[in-house]
mmCIF file of C-alpha atoms and ligand atoms in Angstrom:
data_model
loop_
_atom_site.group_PDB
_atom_site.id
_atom_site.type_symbol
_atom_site.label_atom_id
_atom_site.label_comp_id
_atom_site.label_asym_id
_atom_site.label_seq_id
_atom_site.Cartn_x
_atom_site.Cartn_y
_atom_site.Cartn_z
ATOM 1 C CA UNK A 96 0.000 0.000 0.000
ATOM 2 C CA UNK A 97 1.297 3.797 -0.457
ATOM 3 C CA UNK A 98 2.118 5.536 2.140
ATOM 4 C CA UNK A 99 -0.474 7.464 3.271
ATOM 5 C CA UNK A 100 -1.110 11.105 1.925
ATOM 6 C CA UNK A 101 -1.269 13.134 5.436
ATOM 7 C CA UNK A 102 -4.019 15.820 3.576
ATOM 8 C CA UNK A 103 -5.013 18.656 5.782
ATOM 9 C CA UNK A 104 -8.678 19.042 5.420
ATOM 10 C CA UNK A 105 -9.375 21.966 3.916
ATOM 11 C CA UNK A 106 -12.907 22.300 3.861
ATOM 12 C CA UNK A 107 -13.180 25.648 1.791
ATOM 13 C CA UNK A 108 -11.911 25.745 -1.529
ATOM 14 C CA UNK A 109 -13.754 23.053 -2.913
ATOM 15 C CA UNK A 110 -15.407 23.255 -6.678
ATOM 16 C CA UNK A 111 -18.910 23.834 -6.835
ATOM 17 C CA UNK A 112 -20.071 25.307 -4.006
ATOM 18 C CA UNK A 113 -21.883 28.197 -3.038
ATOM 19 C CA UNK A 114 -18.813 29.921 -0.816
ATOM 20 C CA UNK A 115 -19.190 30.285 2.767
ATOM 21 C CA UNK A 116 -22.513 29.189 3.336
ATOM 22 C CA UNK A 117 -20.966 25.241 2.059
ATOM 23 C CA UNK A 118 -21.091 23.425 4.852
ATOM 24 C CA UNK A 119 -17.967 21.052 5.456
ATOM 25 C CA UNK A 120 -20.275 17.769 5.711
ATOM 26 C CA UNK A 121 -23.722 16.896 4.048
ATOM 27 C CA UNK A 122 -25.006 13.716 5.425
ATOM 28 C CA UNK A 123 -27.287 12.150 2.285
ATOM 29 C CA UNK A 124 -30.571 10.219 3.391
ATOM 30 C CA UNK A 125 -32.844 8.673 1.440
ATOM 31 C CA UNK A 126 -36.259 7.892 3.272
ATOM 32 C CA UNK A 127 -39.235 5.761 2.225
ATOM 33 C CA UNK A 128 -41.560 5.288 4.551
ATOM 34 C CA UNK A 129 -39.284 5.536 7.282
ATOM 35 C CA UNK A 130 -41.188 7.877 9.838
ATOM 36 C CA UNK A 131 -40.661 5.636 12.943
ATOM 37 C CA UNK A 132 -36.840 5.855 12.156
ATOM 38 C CA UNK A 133 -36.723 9.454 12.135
ATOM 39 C CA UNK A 134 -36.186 11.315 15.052
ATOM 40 C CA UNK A 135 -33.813 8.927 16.332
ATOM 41 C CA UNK A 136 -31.719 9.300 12.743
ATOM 42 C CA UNK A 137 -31.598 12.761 13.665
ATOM 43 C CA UNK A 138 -30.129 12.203 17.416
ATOM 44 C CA UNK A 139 -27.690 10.314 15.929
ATOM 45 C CA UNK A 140 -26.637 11.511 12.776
ATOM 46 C CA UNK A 141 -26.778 14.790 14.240
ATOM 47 C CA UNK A 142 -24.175 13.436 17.417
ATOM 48 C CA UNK A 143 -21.670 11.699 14.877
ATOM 49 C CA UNK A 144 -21.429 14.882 12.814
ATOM 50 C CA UNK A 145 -20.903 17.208 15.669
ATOM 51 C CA UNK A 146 -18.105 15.203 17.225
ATOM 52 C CA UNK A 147 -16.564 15.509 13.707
ATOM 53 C CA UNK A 148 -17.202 19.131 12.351
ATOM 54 C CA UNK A 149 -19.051 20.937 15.076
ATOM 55 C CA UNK A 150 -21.754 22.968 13.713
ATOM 56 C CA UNK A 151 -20.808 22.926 9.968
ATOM 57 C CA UNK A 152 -23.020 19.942 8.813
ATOM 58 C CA UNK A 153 -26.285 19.903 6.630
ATOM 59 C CA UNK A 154 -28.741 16.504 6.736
ATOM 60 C CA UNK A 155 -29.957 16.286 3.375
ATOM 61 C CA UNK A 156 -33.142 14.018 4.019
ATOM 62 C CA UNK A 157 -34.947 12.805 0.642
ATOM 63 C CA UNK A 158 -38.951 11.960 1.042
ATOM 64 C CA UNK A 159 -38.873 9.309 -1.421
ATOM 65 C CA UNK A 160 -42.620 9.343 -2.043
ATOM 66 C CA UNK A 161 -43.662 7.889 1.377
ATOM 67 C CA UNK A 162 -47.278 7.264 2.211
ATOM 68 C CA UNK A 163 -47.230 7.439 6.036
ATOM 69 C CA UNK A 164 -45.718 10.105 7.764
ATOM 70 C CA UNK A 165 -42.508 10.381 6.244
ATOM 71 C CA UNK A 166 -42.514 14.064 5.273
ATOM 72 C CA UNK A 167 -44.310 15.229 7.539
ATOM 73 C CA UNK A 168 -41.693 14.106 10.079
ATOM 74 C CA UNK A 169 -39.361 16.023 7.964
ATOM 75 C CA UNK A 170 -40.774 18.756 7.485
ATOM 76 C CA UNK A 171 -40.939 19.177 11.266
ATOM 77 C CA UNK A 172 -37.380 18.528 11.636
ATOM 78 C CA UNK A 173 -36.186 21.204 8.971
ATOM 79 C CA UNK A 174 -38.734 24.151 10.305
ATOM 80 C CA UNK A 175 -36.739 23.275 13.801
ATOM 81 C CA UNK A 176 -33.252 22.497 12.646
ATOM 82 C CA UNK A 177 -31.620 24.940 10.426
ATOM 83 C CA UNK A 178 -29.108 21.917 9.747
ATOM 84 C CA UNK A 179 -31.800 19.702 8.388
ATOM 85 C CA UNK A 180 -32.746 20.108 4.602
ATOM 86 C CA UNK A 181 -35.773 18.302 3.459
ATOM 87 C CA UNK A 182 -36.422 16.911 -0.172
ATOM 88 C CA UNK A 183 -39.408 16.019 -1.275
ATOM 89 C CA UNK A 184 -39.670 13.957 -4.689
ATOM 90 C CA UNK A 185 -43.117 13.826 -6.892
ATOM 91 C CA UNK A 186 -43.477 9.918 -6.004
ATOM 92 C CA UNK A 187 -41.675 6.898 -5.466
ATOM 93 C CA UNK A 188 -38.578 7.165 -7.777
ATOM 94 C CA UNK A 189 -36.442 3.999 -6.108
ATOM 95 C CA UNK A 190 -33.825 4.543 -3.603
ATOM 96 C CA UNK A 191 -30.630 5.318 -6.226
ATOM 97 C CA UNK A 192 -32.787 8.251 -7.708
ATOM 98 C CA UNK A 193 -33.645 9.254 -4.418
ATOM 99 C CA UNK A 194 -30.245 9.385 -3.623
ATOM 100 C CA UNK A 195 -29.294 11.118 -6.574
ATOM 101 C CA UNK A 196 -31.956 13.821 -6.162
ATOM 102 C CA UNK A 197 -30.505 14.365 -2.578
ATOM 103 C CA UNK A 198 -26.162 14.584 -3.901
ATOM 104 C CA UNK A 199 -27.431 17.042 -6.408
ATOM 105 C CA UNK A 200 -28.605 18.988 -2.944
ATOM 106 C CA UNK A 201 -25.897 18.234 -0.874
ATOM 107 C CA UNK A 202 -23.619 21.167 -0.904
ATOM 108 C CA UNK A 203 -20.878 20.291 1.732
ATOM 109 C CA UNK A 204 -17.159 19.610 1.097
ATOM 110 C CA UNK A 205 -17.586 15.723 2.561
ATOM 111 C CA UNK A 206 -20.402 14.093 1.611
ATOM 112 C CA UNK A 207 -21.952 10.886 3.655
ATOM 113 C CA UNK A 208 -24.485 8.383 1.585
ATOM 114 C CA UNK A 209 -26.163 6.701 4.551
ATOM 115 C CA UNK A 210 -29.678 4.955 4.653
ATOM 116 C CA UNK A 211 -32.333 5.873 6.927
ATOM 117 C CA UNK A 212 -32.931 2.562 9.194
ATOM 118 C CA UNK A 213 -29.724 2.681 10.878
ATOM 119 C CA UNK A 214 -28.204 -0.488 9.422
ATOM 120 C CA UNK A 215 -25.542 1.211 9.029
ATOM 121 C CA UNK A 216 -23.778 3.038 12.078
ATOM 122 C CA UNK A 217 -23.586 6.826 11.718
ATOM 123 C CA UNK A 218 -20.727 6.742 14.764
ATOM 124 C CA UNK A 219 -18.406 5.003 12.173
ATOM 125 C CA UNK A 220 -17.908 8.823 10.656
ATOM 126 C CA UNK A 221 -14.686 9.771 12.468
ATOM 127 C CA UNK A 222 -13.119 6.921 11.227
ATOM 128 C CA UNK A 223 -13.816 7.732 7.698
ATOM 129 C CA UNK A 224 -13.262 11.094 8.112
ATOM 130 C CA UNK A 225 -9.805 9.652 9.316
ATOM 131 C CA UNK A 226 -9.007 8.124 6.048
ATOM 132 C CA UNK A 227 -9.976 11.128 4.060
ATOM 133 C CA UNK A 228 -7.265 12.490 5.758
ATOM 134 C CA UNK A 229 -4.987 10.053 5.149
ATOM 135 C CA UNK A 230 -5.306 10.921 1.435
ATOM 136 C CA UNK A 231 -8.572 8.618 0.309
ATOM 137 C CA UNK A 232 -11.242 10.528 -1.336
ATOM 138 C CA UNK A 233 -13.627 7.755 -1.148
ATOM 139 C CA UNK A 234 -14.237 5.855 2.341
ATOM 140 C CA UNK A 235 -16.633 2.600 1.561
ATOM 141 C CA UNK A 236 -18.549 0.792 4.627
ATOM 142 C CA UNK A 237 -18.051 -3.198 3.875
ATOM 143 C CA UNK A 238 -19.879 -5.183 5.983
ATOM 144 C CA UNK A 239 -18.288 -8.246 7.524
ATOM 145 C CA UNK A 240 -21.502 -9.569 9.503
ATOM 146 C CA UNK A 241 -25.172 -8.459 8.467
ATOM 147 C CA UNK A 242 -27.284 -8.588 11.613
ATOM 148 C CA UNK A 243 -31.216 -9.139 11.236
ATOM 149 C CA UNK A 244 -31.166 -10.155 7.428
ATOM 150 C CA UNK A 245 -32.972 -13.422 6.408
ATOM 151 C CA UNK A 246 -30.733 -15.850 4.674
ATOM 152 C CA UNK A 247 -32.089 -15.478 1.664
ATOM 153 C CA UNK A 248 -31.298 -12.125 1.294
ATOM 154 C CA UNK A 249 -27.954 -13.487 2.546
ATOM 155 C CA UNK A 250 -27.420 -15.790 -0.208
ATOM 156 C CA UNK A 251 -28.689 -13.845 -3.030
ATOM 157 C CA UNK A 252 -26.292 -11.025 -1.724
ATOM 158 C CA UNK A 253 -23.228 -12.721 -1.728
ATOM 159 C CA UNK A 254 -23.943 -15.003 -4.829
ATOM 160 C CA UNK A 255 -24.801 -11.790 -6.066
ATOM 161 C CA UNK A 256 -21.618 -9.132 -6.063
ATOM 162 C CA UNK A 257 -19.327 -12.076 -6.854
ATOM 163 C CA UNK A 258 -20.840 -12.681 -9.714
ATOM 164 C CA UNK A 259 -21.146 -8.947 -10.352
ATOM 165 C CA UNK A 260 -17.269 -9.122 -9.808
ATOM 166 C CA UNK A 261 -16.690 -11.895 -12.411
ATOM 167 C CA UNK A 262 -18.997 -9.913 -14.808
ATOM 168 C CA UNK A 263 -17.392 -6.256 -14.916
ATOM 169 C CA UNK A 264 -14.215 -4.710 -16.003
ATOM 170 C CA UNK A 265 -14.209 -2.225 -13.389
ATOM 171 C CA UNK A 266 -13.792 -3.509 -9.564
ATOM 172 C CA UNK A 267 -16.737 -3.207 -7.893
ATOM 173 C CA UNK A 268 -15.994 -3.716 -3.954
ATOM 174 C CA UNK A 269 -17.673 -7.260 -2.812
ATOM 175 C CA UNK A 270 -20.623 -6.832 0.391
ATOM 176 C CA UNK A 271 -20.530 -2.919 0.419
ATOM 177 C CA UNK A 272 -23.767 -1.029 0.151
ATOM 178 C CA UNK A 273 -24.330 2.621 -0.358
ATOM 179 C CA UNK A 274 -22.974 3.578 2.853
ATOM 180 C CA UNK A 275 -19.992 5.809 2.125
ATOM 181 C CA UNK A 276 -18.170 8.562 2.766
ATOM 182 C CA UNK A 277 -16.369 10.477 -0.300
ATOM 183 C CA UNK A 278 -14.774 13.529 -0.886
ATOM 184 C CA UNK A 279 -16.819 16.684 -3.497
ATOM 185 C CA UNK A 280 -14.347 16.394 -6.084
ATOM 186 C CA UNK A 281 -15.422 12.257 -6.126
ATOM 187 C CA UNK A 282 -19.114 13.800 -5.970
ATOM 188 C CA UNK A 283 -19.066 16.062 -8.942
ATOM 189 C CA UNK A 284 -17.905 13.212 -11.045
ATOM 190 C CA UNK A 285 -20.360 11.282 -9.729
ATOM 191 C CA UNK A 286 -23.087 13.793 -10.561
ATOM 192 C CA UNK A 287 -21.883 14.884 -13.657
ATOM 193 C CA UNK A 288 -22.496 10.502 -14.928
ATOM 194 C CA UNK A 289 -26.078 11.212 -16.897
ATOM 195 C CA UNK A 290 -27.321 7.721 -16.690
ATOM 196 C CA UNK A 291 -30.670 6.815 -15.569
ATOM 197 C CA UNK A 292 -30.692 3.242 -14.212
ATOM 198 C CA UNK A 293 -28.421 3.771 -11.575
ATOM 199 C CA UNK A 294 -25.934 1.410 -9.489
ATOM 200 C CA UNK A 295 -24.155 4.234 -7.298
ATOM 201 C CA UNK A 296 -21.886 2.011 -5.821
ATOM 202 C CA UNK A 297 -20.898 0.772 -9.054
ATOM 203 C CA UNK A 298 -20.925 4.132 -10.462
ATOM 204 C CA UNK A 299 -18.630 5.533 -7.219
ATOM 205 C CA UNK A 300 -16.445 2.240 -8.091
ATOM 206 C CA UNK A 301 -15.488 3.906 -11.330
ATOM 207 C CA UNK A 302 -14.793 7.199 -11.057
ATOM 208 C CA UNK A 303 -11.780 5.875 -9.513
ATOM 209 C CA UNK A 304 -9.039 8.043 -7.111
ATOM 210 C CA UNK A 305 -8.096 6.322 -3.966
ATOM 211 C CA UNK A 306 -10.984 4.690 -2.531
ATOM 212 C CA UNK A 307 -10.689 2.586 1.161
ATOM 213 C CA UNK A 308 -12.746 0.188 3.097
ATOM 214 C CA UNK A 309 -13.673 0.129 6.549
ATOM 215 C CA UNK A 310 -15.122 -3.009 7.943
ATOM 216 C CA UNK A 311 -18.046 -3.194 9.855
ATOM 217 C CA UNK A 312 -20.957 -5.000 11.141
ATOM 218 C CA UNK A 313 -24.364 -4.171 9.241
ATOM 219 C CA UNK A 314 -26.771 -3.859 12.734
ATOM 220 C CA UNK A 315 -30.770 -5.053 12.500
ATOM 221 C CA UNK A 316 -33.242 -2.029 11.225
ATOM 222 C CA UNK A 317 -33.867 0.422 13.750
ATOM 223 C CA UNK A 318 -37.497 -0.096 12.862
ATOM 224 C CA UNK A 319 -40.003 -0.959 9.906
ATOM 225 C CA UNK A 320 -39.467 -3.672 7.155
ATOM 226 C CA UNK A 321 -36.923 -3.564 4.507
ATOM 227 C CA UNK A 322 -37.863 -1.186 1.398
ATOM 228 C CA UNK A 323 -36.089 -3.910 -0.551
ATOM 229 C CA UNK A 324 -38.591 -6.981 -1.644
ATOM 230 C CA UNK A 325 -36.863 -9.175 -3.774
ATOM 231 C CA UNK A 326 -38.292 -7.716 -6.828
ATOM 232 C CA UNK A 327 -36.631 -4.673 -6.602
ATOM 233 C CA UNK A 328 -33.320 -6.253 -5.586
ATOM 234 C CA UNK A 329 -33.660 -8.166 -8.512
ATOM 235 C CA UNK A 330 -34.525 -5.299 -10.989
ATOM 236 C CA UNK A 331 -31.361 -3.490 -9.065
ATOM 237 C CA UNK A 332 -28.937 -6.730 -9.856
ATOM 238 C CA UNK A 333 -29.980 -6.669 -13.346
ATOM 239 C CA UNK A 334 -29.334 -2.772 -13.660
ATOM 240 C CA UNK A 335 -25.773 -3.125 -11.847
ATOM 241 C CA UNK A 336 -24.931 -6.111 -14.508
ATOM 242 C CA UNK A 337 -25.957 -4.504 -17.601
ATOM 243 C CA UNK A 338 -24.999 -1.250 -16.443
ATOM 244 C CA UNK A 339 -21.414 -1.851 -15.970
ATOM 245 C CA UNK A 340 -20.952 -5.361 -18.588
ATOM 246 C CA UNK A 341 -21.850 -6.039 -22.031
ATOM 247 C CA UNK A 342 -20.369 -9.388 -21.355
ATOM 248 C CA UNK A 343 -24.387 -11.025 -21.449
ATOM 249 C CA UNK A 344 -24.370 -10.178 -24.590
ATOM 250 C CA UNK A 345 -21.456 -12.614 -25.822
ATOM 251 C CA UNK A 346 -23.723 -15.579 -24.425
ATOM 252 C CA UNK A 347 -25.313 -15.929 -27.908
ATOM 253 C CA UNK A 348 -21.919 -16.174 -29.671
ATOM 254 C CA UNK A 349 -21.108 -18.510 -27.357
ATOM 255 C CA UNK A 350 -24.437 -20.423 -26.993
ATOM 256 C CA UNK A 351 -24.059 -20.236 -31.249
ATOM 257 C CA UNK A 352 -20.965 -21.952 -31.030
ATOM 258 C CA UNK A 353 -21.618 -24.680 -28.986
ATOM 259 C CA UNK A 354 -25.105 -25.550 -30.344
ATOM 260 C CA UNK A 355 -23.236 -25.709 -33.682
ATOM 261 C CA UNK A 356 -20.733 -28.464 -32.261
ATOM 262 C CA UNK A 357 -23.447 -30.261 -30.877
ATOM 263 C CA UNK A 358 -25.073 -29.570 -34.694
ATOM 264 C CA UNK A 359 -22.181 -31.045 -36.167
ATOM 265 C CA UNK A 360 -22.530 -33.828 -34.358
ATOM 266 C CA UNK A 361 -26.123 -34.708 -34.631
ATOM 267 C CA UNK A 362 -25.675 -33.889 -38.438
ATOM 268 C CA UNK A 363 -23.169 -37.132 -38.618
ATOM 269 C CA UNK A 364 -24.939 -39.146 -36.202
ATOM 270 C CA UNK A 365 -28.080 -38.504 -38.755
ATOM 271 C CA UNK A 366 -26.132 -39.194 -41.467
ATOM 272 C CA UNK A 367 -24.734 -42.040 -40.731
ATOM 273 C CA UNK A 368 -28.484 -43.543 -39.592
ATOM 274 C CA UNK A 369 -29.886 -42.828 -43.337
ATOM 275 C CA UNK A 370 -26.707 -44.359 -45.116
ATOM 276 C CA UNK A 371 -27.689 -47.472 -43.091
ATOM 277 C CA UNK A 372 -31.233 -47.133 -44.249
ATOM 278 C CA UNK A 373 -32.317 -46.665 -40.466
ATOM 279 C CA UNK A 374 -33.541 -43.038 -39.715
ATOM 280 C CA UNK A 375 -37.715 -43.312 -39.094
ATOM 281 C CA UNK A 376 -37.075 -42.910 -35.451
ATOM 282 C CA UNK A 377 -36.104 -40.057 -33.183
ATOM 283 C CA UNK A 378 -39.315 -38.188 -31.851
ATOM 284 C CA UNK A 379 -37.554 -38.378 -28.752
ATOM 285 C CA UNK A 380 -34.330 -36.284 -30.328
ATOM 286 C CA UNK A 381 -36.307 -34.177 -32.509
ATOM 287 C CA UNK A 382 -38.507 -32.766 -29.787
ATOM 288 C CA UNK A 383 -35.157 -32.282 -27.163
ATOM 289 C CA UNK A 384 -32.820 -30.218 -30.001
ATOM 290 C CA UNK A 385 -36.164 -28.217 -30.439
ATOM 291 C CA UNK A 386 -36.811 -27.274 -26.794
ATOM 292 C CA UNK A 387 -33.249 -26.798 -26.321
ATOM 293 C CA UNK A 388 -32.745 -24.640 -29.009
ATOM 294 C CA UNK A 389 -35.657 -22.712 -28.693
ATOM 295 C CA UNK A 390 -35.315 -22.140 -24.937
ATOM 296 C CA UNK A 391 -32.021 -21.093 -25.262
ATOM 297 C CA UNK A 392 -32.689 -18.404 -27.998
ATOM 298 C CA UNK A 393 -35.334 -16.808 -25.625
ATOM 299 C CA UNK A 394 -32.895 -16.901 -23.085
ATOM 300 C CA UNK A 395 -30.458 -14.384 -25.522
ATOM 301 C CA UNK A 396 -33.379 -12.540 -26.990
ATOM 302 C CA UNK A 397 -34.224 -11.866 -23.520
ATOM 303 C CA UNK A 398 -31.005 -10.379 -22.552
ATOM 304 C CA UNK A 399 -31.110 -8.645 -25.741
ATOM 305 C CA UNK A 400 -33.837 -7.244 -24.696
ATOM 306 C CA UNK A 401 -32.989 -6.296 -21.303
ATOM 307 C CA UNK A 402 -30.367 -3.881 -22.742
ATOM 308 C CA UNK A 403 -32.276 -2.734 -25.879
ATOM 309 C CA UNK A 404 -34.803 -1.504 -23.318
ATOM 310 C CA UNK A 405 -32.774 0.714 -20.870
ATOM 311 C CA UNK A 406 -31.281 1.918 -24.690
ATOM 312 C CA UNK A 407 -34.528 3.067 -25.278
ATOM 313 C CA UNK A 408 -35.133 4.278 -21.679
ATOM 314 C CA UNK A 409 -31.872 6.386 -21.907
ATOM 315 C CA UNK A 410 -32.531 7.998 -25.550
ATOM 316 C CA UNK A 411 -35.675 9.256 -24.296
ATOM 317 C CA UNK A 412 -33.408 11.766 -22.201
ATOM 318 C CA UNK A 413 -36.178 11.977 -19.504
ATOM 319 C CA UNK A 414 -34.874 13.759 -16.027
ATOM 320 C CA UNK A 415 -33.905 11.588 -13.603
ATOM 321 C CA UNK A 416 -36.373 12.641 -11.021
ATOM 322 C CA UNK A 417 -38.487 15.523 -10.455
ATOM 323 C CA UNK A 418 -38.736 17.707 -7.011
ATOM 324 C CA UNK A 419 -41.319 18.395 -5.592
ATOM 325 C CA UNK A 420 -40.309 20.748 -3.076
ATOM 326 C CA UNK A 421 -37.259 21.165 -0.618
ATOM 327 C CA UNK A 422 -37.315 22.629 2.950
ATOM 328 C CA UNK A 423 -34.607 24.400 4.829
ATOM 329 C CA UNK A 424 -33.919 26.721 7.560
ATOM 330 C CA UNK A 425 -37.908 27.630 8.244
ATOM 331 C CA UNK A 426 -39.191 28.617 5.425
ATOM 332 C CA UNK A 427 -39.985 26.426 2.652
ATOM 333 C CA UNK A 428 -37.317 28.001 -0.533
ATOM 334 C CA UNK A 429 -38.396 26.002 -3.394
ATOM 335 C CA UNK A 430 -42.925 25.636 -3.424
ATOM 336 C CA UNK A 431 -44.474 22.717 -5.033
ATOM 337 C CA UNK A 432 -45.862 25.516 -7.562
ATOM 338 C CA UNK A 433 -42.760 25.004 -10.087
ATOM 339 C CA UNK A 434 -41.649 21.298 -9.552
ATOM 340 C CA UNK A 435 -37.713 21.248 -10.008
ATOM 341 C CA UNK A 436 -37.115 18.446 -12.844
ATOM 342 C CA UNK A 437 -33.173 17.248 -12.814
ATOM 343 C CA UNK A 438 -31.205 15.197 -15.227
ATOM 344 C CA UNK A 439 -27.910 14.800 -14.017
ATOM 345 C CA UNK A 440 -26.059 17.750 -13.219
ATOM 346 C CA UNK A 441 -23.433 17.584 -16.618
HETATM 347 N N1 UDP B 198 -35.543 3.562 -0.040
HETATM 348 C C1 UDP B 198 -35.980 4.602 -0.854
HETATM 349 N N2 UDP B 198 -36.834 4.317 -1.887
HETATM 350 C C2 UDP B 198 -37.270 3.039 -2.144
HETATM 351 C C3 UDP B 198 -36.786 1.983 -1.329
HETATM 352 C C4 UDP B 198 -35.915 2.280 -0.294
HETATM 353 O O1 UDP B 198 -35.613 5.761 -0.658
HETATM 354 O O2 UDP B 198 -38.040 2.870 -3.093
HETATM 355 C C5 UDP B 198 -34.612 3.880 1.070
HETATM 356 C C6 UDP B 198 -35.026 3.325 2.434
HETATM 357 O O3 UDP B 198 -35.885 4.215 3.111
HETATM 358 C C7 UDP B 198 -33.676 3.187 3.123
HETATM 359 C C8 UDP B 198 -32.742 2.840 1.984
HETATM 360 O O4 UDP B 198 -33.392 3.247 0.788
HETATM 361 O O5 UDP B 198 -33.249 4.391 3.716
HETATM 362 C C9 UDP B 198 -32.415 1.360 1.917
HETATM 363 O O6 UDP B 198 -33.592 0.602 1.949
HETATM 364 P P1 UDP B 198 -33.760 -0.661 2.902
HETATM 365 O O7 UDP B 198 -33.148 -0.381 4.221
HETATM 366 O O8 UDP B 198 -35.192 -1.052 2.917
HETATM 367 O O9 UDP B 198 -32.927 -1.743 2.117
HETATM 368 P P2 UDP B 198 -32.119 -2.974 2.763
HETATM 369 O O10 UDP B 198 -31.216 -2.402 3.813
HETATM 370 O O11 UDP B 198 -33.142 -3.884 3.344
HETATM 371 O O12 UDP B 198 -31.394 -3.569 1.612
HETATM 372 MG MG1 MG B 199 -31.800 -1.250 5.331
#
């Protein structure tokens, strides 16, 4: 390893923000239907950052499109704390938008991705802050032990990002989530990436500088159910793959090739049977070449598909989310009147 870069922080002179008023940390939060989770998010996000920068933190909490009292929590929190910025999108948008919407916010000079149910512990900060120091401009939580998670989710996780891992070109960190801590020059690449279906980590993953674990234990939810069904964590696997491979879509060279050994094959075997004036039977052969070939050109249409569609999804050029409103310091500074619509800040 290199010796470590002893950086000073210098919180100031960063790119991109408004001067002054930038806070030196935003902490990034995206909430759906998390109300039970939120005041006590607050205690402690609010502890770890003050034991790190003193005042000079903003919470940048996203209302994902909740339907219980989500944003109303929020907006409480933000018309009491001038440190707590609330976002509020049009609907549901998924958790990466969500978290997109609420870095194109974030205006501090550090800038914390952490989710709202506590899984991840928020007193964990001055140890990344640490490492930014030490010259890393990217500080990624990997999780050694994941407390309170069925084993399915379990399996499918770790079958999961080693397969991810085997699939892409770029190295994408095994058993890390979003929880990280990174530095605004990271950030503004990050932002500046237009792309709609979104797999930040794997997006963070290649913007490249020095990037760092730290190990830690993932603890139970603080409260609620996970946001996560498998659905979603499926249609979030199949984003990450085809978002950072193209590999899939050798499998029908390859599938082409060996079907056309096998081909080869068959074509002496059936040869061979009419030269010896014996080739009336073979239902049995006929009918298992025909499933196996047709199955298997789904299969590749399918993945075809799969990336002809977010093709079409991306020329469309749509924003990534829209905003409905955002809350800070009292008084509401963006109204619901003129909803904010953002693609990636380029
Ligand atoms: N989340 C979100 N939008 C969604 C789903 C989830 O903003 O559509 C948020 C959720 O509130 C949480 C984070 O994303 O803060 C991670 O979700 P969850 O904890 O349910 O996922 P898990 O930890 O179970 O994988
Ligand atoms: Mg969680």
């Amino acid at each position: 390893m290199p010796p470590p870069v002893h950086r000073k922080l210098d919180f100031s002179g960063t790119s991109n923000l408004e001067e002054q008023s930038a806070p030196r940390l935003s902490v990034v939060v995206p909430c759906f239907n998390e109300q039970e989770s939120l005041l006590e998010l607050y205690r402690r996000l609010a502890g770890a950052c003050r034991t790190c920068v003193e005042e000079s933190f903003e919470l940048v909490l996203i209302d994902d499109g909740s339907t219980d009292g989500t944003w109303a929590g929020i907006t409480a929190l933000a018309t009491k704390t001038s440190q707590v910025v609330g976002v509020k999108l049009s609907r549901n948008h998924g958790h990466q938008l969500a978290l997109s919407a609420g870095l194109s916010i974030a205006r501090g000079a550090l800038i914390l991705i952490i989710d709202a149910d506590l899984q991840d512990p928020p007193e964990l900060l001055p140890q990344m802050i640490r490492l930014i120091e030490e010259g890393a401009d990217v500080v990624y939580g990997q999780r050694t032990v994941r407390h309170g998670e069925s084993a399915l989710k379990r399996a499918t996780a770790a079958v999961f990002y080693r397969l991810l891992d085997q699939l892409t070109d770029v190295k994408i960190p095994v058993d890390t989530g979003d929880f990280r801590l990174m530095t605004r020059r990271a950030l503004d690449v990050l932002i500046a990436m237009p792309e709609q279906h979104r797999f930040i980590r794997g997006m963070v993953s290649w913007i490249g500088f020095r990037q760092l674990p730290l190990a830690y234990e993932r603890q139970e939810r603080f409260a609620g159910e996970t946001k996560y069904p498998f659905s979603k964590m499926l249609r979030l696997a199949i984003d990450a793959v085809t978002s950072f491979s193209t590999r899939p879509l050798r499998l029908a060279s390859f599938f082409g090739f060996g079907f056309g050994l096998l081909g080869l094959v068959g074509l002496v075997y059936t040869l061979g049977s009419w030269l010896r004036g014996y080739a009336v039977p073979g239902w049995t052969s006929i009918t298992s070449i025909f499933l196996l070939m047709g199955s298997a050109q789904m299969f590749v249409l399918g993945i075809i598909g799969e990336y002809l569609g977010r093709l079409y999804m991306e020329a469309k050029g749509r924003p990534l989310y829209v905003i409905e409103s955002v809350v800070r310091e009292a008084v509401p500074a963006i109204d619901a009147t003129t909803p904010r619509v953002d693609r990636a800040r380029a």
